Backbone as CSV, one residue per row, in Angstrom:
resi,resn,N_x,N_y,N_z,CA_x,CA_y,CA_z,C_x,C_y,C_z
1,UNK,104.718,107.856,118.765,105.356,107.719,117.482,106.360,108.855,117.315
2,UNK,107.733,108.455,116.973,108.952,109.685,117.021,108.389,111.138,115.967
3,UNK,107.509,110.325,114.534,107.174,111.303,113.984,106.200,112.291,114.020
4,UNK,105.373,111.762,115.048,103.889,112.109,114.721,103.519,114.088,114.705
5,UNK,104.759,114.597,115.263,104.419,116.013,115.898,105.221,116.836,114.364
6,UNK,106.078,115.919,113.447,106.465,116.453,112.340,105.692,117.085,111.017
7,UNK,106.421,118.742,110.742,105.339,119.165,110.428,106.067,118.814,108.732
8,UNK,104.921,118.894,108.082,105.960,119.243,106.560,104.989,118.178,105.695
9,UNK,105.999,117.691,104.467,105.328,116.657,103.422,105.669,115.593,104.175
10,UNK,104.404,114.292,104.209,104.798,112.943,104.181,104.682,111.943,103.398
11,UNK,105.784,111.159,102.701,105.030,110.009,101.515,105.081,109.000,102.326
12,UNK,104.070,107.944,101.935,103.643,106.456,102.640,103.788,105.895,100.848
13,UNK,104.951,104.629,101.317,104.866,103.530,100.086,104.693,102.446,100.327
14,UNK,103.445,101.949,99.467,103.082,100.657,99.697,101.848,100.312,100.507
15,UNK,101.190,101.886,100.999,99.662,101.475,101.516,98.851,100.541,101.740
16,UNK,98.855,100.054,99.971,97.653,98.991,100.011,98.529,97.779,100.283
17,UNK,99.519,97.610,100.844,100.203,96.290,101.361,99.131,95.846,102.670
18,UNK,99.475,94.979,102.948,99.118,94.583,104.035,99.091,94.891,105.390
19,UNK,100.403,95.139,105.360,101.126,96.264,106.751,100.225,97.447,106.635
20,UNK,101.101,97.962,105.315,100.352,99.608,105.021,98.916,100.030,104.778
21,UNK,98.221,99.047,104.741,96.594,99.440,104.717,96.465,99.843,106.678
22,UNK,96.918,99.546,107.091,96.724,100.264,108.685,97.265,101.626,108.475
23,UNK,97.933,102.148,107.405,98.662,103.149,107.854,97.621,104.432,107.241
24,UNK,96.788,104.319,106.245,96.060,105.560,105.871,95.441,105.970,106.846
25,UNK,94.089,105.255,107.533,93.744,105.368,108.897,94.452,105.845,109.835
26,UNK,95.434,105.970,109.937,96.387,106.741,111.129,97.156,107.904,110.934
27,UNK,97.110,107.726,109.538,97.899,108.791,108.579,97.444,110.505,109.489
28,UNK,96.068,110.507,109.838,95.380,111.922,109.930,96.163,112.063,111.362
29,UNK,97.044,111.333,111.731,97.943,111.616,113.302,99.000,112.629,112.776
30,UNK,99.691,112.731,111.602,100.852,113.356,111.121,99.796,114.560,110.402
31,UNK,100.818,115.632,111.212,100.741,117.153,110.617,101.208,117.005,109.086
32,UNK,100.570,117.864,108.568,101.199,118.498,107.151,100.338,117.894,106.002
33,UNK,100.763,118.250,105.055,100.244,117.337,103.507,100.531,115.460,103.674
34,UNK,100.064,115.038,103.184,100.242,113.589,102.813,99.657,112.704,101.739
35,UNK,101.056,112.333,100.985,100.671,111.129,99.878,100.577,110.133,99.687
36,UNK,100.374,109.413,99.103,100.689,108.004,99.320,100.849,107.182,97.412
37,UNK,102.535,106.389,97.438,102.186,106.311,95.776,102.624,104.882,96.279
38,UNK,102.291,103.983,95.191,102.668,103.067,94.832,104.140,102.131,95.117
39,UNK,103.939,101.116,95.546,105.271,100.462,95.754,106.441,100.292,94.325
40,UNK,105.697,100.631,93.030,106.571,100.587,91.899,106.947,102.424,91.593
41,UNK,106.430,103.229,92.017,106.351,104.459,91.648,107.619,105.472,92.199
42,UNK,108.991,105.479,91.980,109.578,106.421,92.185,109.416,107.772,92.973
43,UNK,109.159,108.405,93.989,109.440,109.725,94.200,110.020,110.791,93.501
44,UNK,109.745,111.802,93.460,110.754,113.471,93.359,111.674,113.201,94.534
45,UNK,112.778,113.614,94.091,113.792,114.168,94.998,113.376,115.663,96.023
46,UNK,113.618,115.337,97.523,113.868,116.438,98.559,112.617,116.816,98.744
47,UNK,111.751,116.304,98.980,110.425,116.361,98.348,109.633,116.672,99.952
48,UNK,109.997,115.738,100.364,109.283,114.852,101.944,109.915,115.132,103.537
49,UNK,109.153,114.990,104.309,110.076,115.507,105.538,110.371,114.375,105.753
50,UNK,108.889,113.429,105.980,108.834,111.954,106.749,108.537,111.069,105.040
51,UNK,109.235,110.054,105.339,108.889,108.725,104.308,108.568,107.467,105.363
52,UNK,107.375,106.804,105.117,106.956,105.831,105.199,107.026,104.555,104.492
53,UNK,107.813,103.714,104.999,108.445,102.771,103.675,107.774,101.271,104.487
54,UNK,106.868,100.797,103.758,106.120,98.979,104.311,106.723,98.091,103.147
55,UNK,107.070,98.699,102.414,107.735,97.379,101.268,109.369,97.518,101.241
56,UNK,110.098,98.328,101.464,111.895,97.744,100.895,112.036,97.507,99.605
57,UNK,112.695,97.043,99.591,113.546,96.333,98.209,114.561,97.665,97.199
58,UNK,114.520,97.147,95.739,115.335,98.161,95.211,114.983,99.498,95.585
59,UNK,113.884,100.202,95.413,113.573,101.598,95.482,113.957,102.469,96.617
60,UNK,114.671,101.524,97.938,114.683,102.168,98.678,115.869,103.095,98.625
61,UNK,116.766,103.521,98.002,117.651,104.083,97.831,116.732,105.745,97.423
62,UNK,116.289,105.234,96.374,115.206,106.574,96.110,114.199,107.439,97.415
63,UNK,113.850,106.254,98.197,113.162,106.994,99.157,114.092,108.432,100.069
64,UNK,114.857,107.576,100.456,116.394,108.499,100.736,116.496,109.677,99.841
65,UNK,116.483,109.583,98.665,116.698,110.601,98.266,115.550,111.435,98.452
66,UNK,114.813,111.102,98.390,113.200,112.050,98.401,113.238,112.731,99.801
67,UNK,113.789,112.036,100.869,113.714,113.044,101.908,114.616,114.677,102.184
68,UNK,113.751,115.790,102.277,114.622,116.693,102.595,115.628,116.514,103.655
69,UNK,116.140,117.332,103.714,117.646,117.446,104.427,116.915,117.385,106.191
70,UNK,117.280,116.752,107.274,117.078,116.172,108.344,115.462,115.038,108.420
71,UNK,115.201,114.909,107.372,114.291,114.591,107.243,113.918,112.740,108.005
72,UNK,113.197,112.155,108.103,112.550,110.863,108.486,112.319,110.025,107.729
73,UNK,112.620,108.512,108.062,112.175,107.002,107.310,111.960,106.197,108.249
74,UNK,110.660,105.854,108.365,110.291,104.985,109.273,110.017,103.780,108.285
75,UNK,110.714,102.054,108.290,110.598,101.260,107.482,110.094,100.125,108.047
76,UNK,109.256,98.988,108.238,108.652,98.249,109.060,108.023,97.184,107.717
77,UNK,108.874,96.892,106.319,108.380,96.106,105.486,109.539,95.436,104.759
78,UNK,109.283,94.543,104.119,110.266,94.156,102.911,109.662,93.373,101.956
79,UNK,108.569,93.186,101.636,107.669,92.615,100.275,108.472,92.743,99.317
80,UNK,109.166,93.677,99.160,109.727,94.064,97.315,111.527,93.307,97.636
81,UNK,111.911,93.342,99.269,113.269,92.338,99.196,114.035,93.232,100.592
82,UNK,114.239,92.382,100.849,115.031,92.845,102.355,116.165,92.794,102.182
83,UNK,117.292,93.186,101.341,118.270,93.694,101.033,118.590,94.889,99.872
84,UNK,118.935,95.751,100.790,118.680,96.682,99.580,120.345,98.012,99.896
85,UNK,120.694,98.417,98.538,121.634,98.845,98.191,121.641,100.608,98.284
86,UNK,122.021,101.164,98.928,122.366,102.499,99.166,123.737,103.381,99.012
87,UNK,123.473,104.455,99.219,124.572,105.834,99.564,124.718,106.252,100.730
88,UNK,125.873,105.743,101.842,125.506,106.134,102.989,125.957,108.054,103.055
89,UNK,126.600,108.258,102.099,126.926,109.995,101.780,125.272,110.452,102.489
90,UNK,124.378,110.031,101.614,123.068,110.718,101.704,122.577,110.334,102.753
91,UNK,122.660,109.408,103.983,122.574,109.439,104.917,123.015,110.563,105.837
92,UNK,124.399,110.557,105.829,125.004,111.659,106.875,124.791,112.896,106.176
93,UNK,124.876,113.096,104.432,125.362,114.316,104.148,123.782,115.455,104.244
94,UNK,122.392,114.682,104.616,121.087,115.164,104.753,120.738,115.101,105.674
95,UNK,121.618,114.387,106.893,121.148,114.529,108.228,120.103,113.642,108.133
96,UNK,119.788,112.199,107.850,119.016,111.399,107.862,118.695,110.760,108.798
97,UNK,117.500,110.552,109.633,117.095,109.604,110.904,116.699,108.211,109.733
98,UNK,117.078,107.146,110.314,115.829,105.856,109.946,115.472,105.096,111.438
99,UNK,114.109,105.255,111.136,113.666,104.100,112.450,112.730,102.695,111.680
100,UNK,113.466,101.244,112.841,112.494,100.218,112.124,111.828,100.359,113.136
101,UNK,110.580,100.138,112.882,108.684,99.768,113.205,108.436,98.663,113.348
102,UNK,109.011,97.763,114.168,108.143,96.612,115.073,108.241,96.208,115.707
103,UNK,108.365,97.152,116.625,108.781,96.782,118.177,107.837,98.443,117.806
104,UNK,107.337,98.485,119.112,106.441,99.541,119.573,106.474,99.404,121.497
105,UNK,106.847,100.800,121.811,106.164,101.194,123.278,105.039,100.460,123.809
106,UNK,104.759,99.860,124.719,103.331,99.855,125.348,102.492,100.704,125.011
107,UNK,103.106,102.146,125.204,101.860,103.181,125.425,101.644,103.294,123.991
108,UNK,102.413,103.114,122.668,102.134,103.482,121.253,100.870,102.307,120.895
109,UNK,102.032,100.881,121.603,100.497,99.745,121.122,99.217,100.211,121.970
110,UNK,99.319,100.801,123.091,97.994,100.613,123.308,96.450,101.728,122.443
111,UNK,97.551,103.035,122.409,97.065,103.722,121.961,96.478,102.875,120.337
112,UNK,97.254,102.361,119.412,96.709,101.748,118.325,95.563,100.316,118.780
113,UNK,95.802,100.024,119.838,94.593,98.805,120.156,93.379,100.002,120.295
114,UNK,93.722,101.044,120.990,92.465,101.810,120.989,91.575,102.006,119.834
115,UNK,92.362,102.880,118.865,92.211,102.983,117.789,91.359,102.056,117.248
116,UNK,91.612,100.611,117.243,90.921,99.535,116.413,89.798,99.465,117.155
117,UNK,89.938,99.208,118.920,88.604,99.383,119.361,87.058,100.022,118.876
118,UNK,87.982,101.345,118.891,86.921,102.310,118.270,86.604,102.417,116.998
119,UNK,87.152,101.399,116.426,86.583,101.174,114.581,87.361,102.635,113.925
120,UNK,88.080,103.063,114.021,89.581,104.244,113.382,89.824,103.591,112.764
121,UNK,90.421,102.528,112.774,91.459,101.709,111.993,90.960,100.377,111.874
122,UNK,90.650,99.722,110.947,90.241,98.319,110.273,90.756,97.931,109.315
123,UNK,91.040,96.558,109.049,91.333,96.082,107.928,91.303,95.814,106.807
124,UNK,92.092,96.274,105.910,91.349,96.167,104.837,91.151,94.687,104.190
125,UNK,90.118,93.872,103.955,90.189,92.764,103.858,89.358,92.616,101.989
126,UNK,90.496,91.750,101.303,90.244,92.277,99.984,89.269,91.325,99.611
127,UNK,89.725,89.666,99.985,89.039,88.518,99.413,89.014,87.440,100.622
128,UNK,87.580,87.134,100.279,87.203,86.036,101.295,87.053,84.035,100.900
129,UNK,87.878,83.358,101.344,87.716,81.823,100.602,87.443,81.336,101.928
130,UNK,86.331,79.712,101.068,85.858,78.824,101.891,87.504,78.020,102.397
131,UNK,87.785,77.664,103.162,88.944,76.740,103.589,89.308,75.488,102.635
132,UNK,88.391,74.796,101.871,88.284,73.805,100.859,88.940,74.699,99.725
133,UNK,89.239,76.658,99.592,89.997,76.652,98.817,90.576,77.451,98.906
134,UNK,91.761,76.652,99.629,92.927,77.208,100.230,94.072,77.320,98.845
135,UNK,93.835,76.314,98.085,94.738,76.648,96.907,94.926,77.548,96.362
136,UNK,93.907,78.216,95.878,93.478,79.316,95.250,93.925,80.587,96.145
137,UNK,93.330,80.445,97.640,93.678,81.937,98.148,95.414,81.860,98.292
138,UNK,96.020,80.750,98.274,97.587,81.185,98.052,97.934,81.357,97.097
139,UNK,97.247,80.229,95.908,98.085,81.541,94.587,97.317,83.205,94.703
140,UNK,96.339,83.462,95.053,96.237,84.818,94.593,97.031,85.865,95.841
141,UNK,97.362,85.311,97.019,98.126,85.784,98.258,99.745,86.204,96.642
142,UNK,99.889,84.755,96.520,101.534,84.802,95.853,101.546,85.949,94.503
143,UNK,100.380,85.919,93.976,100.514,87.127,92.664,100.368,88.327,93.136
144,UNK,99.934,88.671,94.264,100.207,89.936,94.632,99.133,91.289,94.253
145,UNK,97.781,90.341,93.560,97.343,91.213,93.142,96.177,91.655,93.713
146,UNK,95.651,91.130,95.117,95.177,91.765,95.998,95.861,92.718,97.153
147,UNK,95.514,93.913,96.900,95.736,94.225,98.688,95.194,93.836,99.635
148,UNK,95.278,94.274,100.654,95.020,94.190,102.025,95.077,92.341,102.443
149,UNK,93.915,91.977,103.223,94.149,90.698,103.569,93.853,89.903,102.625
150,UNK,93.900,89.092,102.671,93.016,87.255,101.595,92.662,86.662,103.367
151,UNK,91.150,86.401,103.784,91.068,85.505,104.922,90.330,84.089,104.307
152,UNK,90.430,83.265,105.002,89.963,81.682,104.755,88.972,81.702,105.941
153,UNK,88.162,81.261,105.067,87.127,80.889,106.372,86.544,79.514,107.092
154,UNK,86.466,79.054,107.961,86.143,77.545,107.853,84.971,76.792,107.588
């Protein structure tokens, strides 16, 4: 992982997403302090070395700002909207890296298959439905108001 040896603040947004419920569990790989707020919750400015972004949409302009000057955005989501509106000033003028997250090394996936092997990292699985009600687990998939998985069972 490009970040993992970075020392400093890291924010993770959007945790309890789906994506991002893998990411607390792995979180203890990154040196330094680490937070984790909400996909509606704004940042402080200059705040962060590394930002962890699983959702997109409007806020991401803010994440940008929250990173200190050479600082990291690793983004691998778009739940909140996969188009999103920026300052490329604050790109160059902070010395900004962004990397997208899904495509992974061999050696990164394997190391995370390990991980799951060894029960590190599991899913967070919020709600469980019989297959007869499949209706139901898509509206509550579509309101958004579970994290982690919704599984159907047969």
């Amino acid at each position: 992982m490009p970040w993992q040896t970075a020392p400093g603040v890291i924010i993770i947004i959007g945790a309890f997403s789906l994506t991002g419920a893998l990411i607390p569990p792995i979180h203890r790989l990154f040196k330094g302090e680490k937070r984790v707020i909400g996909r509606d919750e704004l940042p402080p400015q200059d705040q962060f070395s590394v930002v962890i972004d699983v959702v997109g949409g409007s806020a991401f302009s803010s994440l940008l700002e929250a990173l200190r000057p050479g600082g990291r955005l690793a983004t691998s989501g778009a739940i909140a909207g996969p188009v999103v509106s920026t300052d490329l000033r604050t790109v160059y003028l902070k010395d900004l890296t962004i990397f997208g997250c899904t495509y992974q090394s061999p050696e990164n996936f394997a190391e995370l298959v390990s991980l799951i092997r060894a029960g590190a990292v599991r899913p967070m699985v919020s709600q469980t439905y019989p297959l007869r009600e499949i209706a139901s687990a898509q509206s509550d998939f579509i309101s958004k108001r579970y994290p982690g998985k919704l599984v159907l069972l047969p």
